[in-house]
Amino acid sequence: MKIHNCFTGGNIRVIKTTDDEVFLENELRDTEGDWFYWAFCVEGAENKKITFHFQKNRLGYWGPAVSYDLKEWHWLDNCDGDSFTYRFGETENRVYFAHNMLYHPQRFSEFATEYGLSIDELCKSRRGRSVPCLHLGDGETSIILTARHHACESTGSYVLEGVLREWIASPLPNTRILCVPFADYDGVVDGDQGKNRAPHDHNRDYTAAPIYPEVAEILKHAEQYGCHLGFDFHSPWHKGRENDTIFIVRNSIAKQSRFDRFAEGLQRELSAAAIAYTKENDHMPMTGWNQPSPTFSYTMSLREECNLAFTLETAYFGTKENKISTDMLIRQGRGFAKALRNYIESTESF
Ligand SMILES: [Zn+2]
């Protein structure tokens, strides 16, 4: 039996193995403080029944996300505190387990191909990779859509894909979109936590001198075309309380009526189609951890032309009544795009 992290998004450290038990820890790498992301592959364990043990706060409500191909994911629906047991079938010679349902960059490429969209290069990453982006439409209203400023936060990617699917089916005229689906592309590919990187992570890099090339390019685009609307799709902390829901991180007391209008529209669109959302879940500005900092959303929101820019957080696991699945996340994104369209149509001018 081989346990490894040699695949896109892989992250694991094997501490000890016995015949039927494996003790694991996730790799924090350059993250300061604790974080919870992990993803590993088991090969050659056919017919074995193995219990995997973790540190605290590494497993969600439904146990690990399981996949055989890094494309389709389901919950194991079985865990016992910080451990889970898996019985490998006789033909299961390669099984992937992860904290959350991973979103492979290949999925985004396939989505683009399906719609006949050409993926452009935003820039080269710090590790020399070609960072993908999409340009959609043309016109005076500039929208920037981003995800994965924190590498491990895959629910944001599914929601973003849903937004694009709905928008492309019925776009608004005179509108230009820049979409950066993997703002920390190296982190997504390498399986980093991405959150709280030293000296700071991608979502604290919107400064006069950004250290990440992706951020520098997004800022350059905003300078050239403006950012009338900006949305950054994230996953929250591991689980519990607000982390089991969807919420908008509101960043301006002066713009509360705009936030309310958007949130009410989102509430209507999501009521039946996806995980339940209520604007009461939103995180209010200057409350708790929600303080001004050089994030994508806060920085964009300060621009003169910006009507609204915010972070949307979507749970990794949800609740019993609202259990997260990849289909549900896509539907959530579609609902978000409908709410966005209504918001733009009911806004007098940008
Ligand atoms: Zn985040």
Coordinates of C-alpha atoms and ligand atoms in Angstrom, one line a residue:
M1 CA 0.0 0.0 0.0
K2 CA 1.3 3.4 -0.9
I3 CA 0.0 6.7 0.5
H4 CA 1.1 9.9 -1.3
N5 CA 0.5 13.5 -2.3
C6 CA 1.9 13.3 -5.8
F7 CA -1.0 14.8 -7.7
T8 CA -2.6 18.2 -8.2
G9 CA -3.8 19.5 -4.8
G10 CA -2.0 16.7 -2.9
N11 CA -1.1 17.5 0.8
I12 CA -0.3 14.8 3.4
R13 CA 2.4 13.6 5.8
V14 CA 2.3 10.0 6.9
I15 CA 3.3 9.7 10.6
K16 CA 2.9 6.0 11.2
T17 CA 1.3 2.9 9.6
T18 CA 0.3 -0.5 11.0
D19 CA -1.5 -3.3 9.2
D20 CA -4.9 -1.6 9.4
E21 CA -4.2 1.8 10.8
V22 CA -2.6 4.9 9.4
F23 CA -1.7 8.1 11.3
L24 CA -1.6 11.2 9.3
E25 CA -1.0 15.0 9.6
N26 CA -1.6 17.7 7.0
E27 CA 1.2 19.8 5.7
L28 CA 1.1 23.5 6.8
R29 CA 4.1 24.4 4.7
D30 CA 4.4 28.2 4.8
T31 CA 1.1 28.8 6.6
E32 CA 1.4 30.6 10.0
G33 CA -0.8 29.1 12.7
D34 CA -3.1 26.2 12.2
W35 CA -5.1 25.3 9.1
F36 CA -7.0 22.1 8.1
Y37 CA -6.5 21.3 4.4
W38 CA -5.2 17.9 3.3
A39 CA -5.7 15.5 0.3
F40 CA -4.0 12.2 -0.3
C41 CA -4.0 9.1 -2.6
V42 CA -4.0 5.5 -1.5
E43 CA -2.8 2.9 -4.0
G44 CA -2.6 -0.8 -3.8
A45 CA -4.9 -1.3 -0.8
E46 CA -7.5 -3.5 -2.5
N47 CA -9.6 -5.6 -0.1
K48 CA -8.1 -3.9 3.0
K49 CA -10.1 -2.2 5.7
I50 CA -8.0 0.7 7.0
T51 CA -8.6 3.3 9.7
F52 CA -7.1 6.7 9.1
H53 CA -6.4 9.0 12.1
F54 CA -5.9 12.7 12.0
Q55 CA -5.2 15.6 14.3
K56 CA -8.1 17.6 15.6
N57 CA -10.3 19.7 13.2
R58 CA -9.3 17.9 10.1
L59 CA -12.5 16.0 9.2
G60 CA -15.8 17.5 8.2
Y61 CA -19.3 16.3 9.2
W62 CA -19.6 13.7 6.5
G63 CA -16.1 12.3 6.7
P64 CA -13.7 12.7 3.8
A65 CA -14.5 13.6 0.3
V66 CA -13.8 10.6 -1.9
S67 CA -12.8 10.4 -5.6
Y68 CA -11.4 7.8 -8.0
D69 CA -10.4 10.2 -10.7
L70 CA -10.1 13.7 -9.1
K71 CA -13.2 14.7 -11.1
E72 CA -16.2 13.2 -9.4
W73 CA -16.4 13.6 -5.6
H74 CA -18.8 12.2 -3.0
W75 CA -18.7 12.2 0.8
L76 CA -17.8 9.0 2.6
D77 CA -20.6 9.7 5.0
N78 CA -18.8 8.0 7.8
C79 CA -16.4 9.3 10.4
D80 CA -15.7 8.7 14.0
G81 CA -14.3 11.9 15.6
D82 CA -10.9 12.5 14.1
S83 CA -10.7 9.2 12.3
F84 CA -12.5 7.4 9.5
T85 CA -12.4 3.8 8.3
Y86 CA -12.5 2.8 4.6
R87 CA -13.0 -0.7 3.2
F88 CA -11.3 -0.8 -0.2
G89 CA -13.1 -2.8 -2.8
E90 CA -11.4 -5.5 -4.7
T91 CA -10.9 -3.3 -7.8
E92 CA -10.2 -0.1 -5.9
N93 CA -6.5 0.2 -6.6
R94 CA -6.4 4.0 -6.4
V95 CA -8.6 6.2 -4.2
Y96 CA -8.3 9.9 -3.3
F97 CA -9.4 11.3 0.0
A98 CA -9.6 15.0 0.9
H99 CA -10.9 17.4 3.4
N100 CA -13.2 19.0 0.8
M101 CA -14.3 18.3 -2.7
L102 CA -11.3 19.4 -4.8
Y103 CA -11.8 21.5 -7.9
H104 CA -9.1 20.4 -10.5
P105 CA -7.9 23.2 -12.8
Q106 CA -8.5 20.7 -15.6
R107 CA -12.2 21.0 -14.9
F108 CA -12.0 24.7 -15.6
S109 CA -10.3 24.1 -18.9
E110 CA -13.0 21.5 -19.9
F111 CA -15.7 24.0 -18.9
A112 CA -14.1 26.7 -21.2
T113 CA -13.8 24.2 -24.0
E114 CA -17.4 23.2 -23.6
Y115 CA -18.4 26.9 -24.2
G116 CA -15.9 27.6 -26.9
L117 CA -14.0 30.1 -24.7
S118 CA -10.3 30.6 -25.0
I119 CA -8.3 30.7 -21.8
D120 CA -5.8 33.5 -21.7
E121 CA -2.6 33.8 -19.7
L122 CA -3.0 36.3 -16.9
C123 CA 0.7 36.1 -16.1
K124 CA 3.4 33.7 -15.1
S125 CA 3.2 32.6 -11.5
R126 CA 6.1 32.9 -9.1
R127 CA 6.9 29.2 -9.9
G128 CA 6.8 29.9 -13.6
R129 CA 3.4 28.4 -14.4
S130 CA 1.0 30.0 -16.9
V131 CA -1.9 31.4 -14.8
P132 CA -5.2 31.0 -16.6
C133 CA -7.9 33.8 -16.9
L134 CA -10.9 34.5 -19.0
H135 CA -12.1 37.7 -20.7
L136 CA -15.8 37.8 -21.5
G137 CA -17.7 40.6 -23.3
D138 CA -16.8 44.2 -23.8
G139 CA -18.1 47.5 -22.7
E140 CA -18.1 50.2 -20.0
T141 CA -19.2 48.2 -17.0
S142 CA -16.2 46.3 -15.7
I143 CA -16.7 43.2 -13.5
I144 CA -13.9 41.2 -11.9
L145 CA -14.6 37.7 -10.7
T146 CA -12.0 35.8 -8.7
A147 CA -11.5 32.7 -6.6
R148 CA -8.7 30.9 -4.8
H149 CA -6.9 33.8 -3.3
H150 CA -6.7 31.1 -0.6
A151 CA -5.5 28.1 -2.5
C152 CA -7.4 25.4 -0.6
E153 CA -10.9 27.0 -0.8
S154 CA -12.5 24.9 -3.5
T155 CA -16.2 25.6 -2.9
G156 CA -15.4 29.1 -4.3
S157 CA -14.4 27.5 -7.6
Y158 CA -17.6 25.5 -8.1
V159 CA -19.6 28.6 -7.3
L160 CA -17.6 30.7 -9.7
E161 CA -18.1 28.1 -12.5
G162 CA -21.9 28.3 -11.8
V163 CA -21.8 32.1 -12.1
L164 CA -20.0 31.8 -15.4
R165 CA -22.4 29.2 -16.8
E166 CA -25.4 31.3 -16.0
W167 CA -23.8 34.5 -17.2
I168 CA -22.7 33.1 -20.5
A169 CA -26.2 31.7 -21.2
S170 CA -27.6 35.2 -20.8
P171 CA -25.0 38.0 -20.6
L172 CA -25.8 41.7 -20.2
P173 CA -24.6 44.0 -22.9
N174 CA -21.9 46.7 -22.5
T175 CA -20.2 44.6 -19.8
R176 CA -16.6 43.3 -19.6
I177 CA -15.6 40.5 -17.3
L178 CA -12.2 39.5 -16.2
C179 CA -12.3 36.1 -14.5
V180 CA -9.3 34.8 -12.5
P181 CA -10.4 31.4 -11.3
F182 CA -7.1 30.5 -9.4
A183 CA -5.6 33.7 -8.0
D184 CA -3.0 31.5 -6.1
Y185 CA -2.5 29.1 -9.0
D186 CA 0.8 27.7 -7.6
G187 CA -0.9 27.0 -4.3
V188 CA -3.9 25.2 -6.0
V189 CA -1.6 23.0 -8.0
D190 CA 0.9 22.2 -5.2
G191 CA -1.9 21.6 -2.6
D192 CA -0.9 24.4 -0.3
Q193 CA -3.2 25.7 2.4
G194 CA -2.6 29.1 0.9
K195 CA -4.3 30.8 3.9
N196 CA -2.1 32.9 6.2
R197 CA 1.0 32.3 4.1
A198 CA 4.2 34.0 5.4
P199 CA 4.8 36.9 4.9
H200 CA 1.2 37.3 3.8
D201 CA -1.2 35.4 1.6
H202 CA -2.6 36.5 -1.8
N203 CA -5.7 38.0 -0.2
R204 CA -3.5 40.4 1.8
D205 CA -1.4 41.5 -1.1
Y206 CA -3.5 44.3 -2.6
T207 CA -0.9 46.9 -1.6
A208 CA 1.2 49.5 -3.4
A209 CA 3.9 46.8 -4.0
P210 CA 2.3 43.3 -4.4
I211 CA 4.6 40.3 -4.1
Y212 CA 2.4 37.9 -6.2
P213 CA 2.3 38.5 -10.0
E214 CA -1.4 37.5 -10.2
V215 CA -2.3 40.3 -7.8
A216 CA -0.2 42.8 -9.7
E217 CA -2.0 41.9 -12.9
I218 CA -5.5 42.1 -11.3
L219 CA -4.6 45.6 -10.0
K220 CA -3.3 46.6 -13.4
H221 CA -6.6 45.5 -15.0
A222 CA -8.6 47.5 -12.5
E223 CA -6.5 50.6 -13.3
Q224 CA -7.1 50.2 -17.0
Y225 CA -10.7 49.3 -17.1
G226 CA -12.0 50.1 -13.6
C227 CA -13.8 47.7 -11.3
H228 CA -17.4 48.6 -11.0
L229 CA -18.3 45.3 -9.5
G230 CA -15.9 42.8 -8.0
F231 CA -16.7 39.4 -6.4
D232 CA -14.3 37.0 -4.8
F233 CA -15.5 33.5 -4.0
H234 CA -14.1 31.8 -0.9
S235 CA -14.6 29.0 1.6
P236 CA -14.8 30.0 5.3
W237 CA -13.1 28.3 8.2
H238 CA -13.4 24.5 8.6
K239 CA -16.8 24.2 10.2
G240 CA -19.3 25.3 12.8
R241 CA -21.6 28.3 13.2
E242 CA -21.4 30.7 10.3
N243 CA -18.9 28.4 8.6
D244 CA -21.7 26.0 7.8
T245 CA -23.6 28.6 5.7
I246 CA -23.2 31.0 2.8
F247 CA -22.5 34.6 3.8
I248 CA -21.4 37.9 2.3
V249 CA -18.5 39.7 4.0
R250 CA -19.8 43.2 4.0
N251 CA -17.0 45.8 3.9
S252 CA -18.7 49.2 3.9
I253 CA -21.1 50.8 6.4
A254 CA -21.8 53.5 3.8
K255 CA -22.9 50.9 1.2
Q256 CA -25.2 48.9 3.5
S257 CA -28.3 49.7 1.4
R258 CA -26.5 48.3 -1.7
F259 CA -25.5 45.2 0.2
D260 CA -29.1 44.8 1.4
R261 CA -30.4 45.1 -2.2
F262 CA -27.9 42.5 -3.5
A263 CA -28.5 40.2 -0.5
E264 CA -32.3 40.3 -0.9
G265 CA -32.0 39.4 -4.6
L266 CA -29.6 36.5 -3.7
Q267 CA -31.9 35.3 -1.0
R268 CA -34.7 35.1 -3.6
E269 CA -32.6 33.3 -6.2
L270 CA -31.1 30.8 -3.8
S271 CA -34.2 29.9 -1.7
A272 CA -35.2 26.9 -3.7
A273 CA -32.2 26.1 -5.9
A274 CA -29.3 25.8 -3.6
I275 CA -28.0 25.9 0.0
A276 CA -30.3 28.2 2.0
Y277 CA -29.0 31.7 2.3
T278 CA -30.3 34.5 4.4
K279 CA -28.9 38.0 4.6
E280 CA -28.9 37.7 8.4
N281 CA -25.9 35.4 8.0
D282 CA -23.8 38.2 6.4
H283 CA -20.8 39.3 8.3
M284 CA -21.1 43.0 9.1
P285 CA -18.2 45.5 8.5
M286 CA -15.9 46.3 11.4
T287 CA -17.1 43.3 13.3
G288 CA -14.8 40.6 14.7
W289 CA -12.3 39.5 12.1
N290 CA -13.9 41.6 9.4
Q291 CA -11.6 44.7 9.6
P292 CA -10.2 46.7 6.8
S293 CA -7.2 44.9 5.2
P294 CA -5.6 44.8 1.8
T295 CA -7.9 42.1 0.4
F296 CA -9.2 42.0 -3.2
S297 CA -12.7 43.0 -2.1
Y298 CA -11.8 45.7 0.3
T299 CA -9.2 47.3 -2.1
M300 CA -11.6 47.2 -5.0
S301 CA -14.5 48.6 -2.9
L302 CA -12.4 51.7 -2.2
R303 CA -12.0 52.5 -5.9
E304 CA -14.0 55.6 -6.9
E305 CA -15.9 53.8 -9.7
C306 CA -16.7 50.7 -7.6
N307 CA -20.4 50.2 -6.9
L308 CA -19.9 47.0 -4.9
A309 CA -17.2 44.5 -4.3
F310 CA -17.3 41.7 -1.8
T311 CA -16.2 38.3 -0.7
L312 CA -18.8 35.5 -0.7
E313 CA -18.0 32.6 1.6
T314 CA -19.5 29.2 1.0
A315 CA -19.4 26.3 3.5
Y316 CA -17.3 23.2 2.8
F317 CA -19.8 20.8 4.3
G318 CA -23.1 22.6 5.0
T319 CA -25.7 21.2 7.4
K320 CA -27.9 18.1 7.4
E321 CA -30.7 20.1 5.6
N322 CA -28.2 21.7 3.3
K323 CA -25.5 19.2 2.5
I324 CA -22.9 20.5 0.1
S325 CA -22.4 18.8 -3.2
T326 CA -20.7 19.9 -6.4
D327 CA -24.0 20.2 -8.2
M328 CA -25.5 22.3 -5.4
L329 CA -22.5 24.7 -5.6
I330 CA -22.9 25.1 -9.3
R331 CA -26.6 25.9 -8.7
Q332 CA -25.6 28.4 -6.1
G333 CA -23.3 30.1 -8.6
R334 CA -26.2 30.2 -11.1
G335 CA -28.4 31.9 -8.5
F336 CA -25.6 34.4 -7.8
A337 CA -25.4 35.3 -11.5
K338 CA -29.1 35.8 -11.7
A339 CA -29.0 38.1 -8.6
L340 CA -26.1 40.0 -10.1
R341 CA -28.0 40.5 -13.4
N342 CA -31.0 41.8 -11.5
Y343 CA -28.8 44.1 -9.4
I344 CA -27.1 45.6 -12.5
E345 CA -30.5 46.0 -14.3
S346 CA -31.9 47.8 -11.3
T347 CA -28.9 50.1 -10.9
E348 CA -29.3 53.4 -12.6
S349 CA -25.7 53.9 -13.7
F350 CA -22.1 52.8 -12.9
Ligands
ZN1 ZN -10.6 32.7 2.0

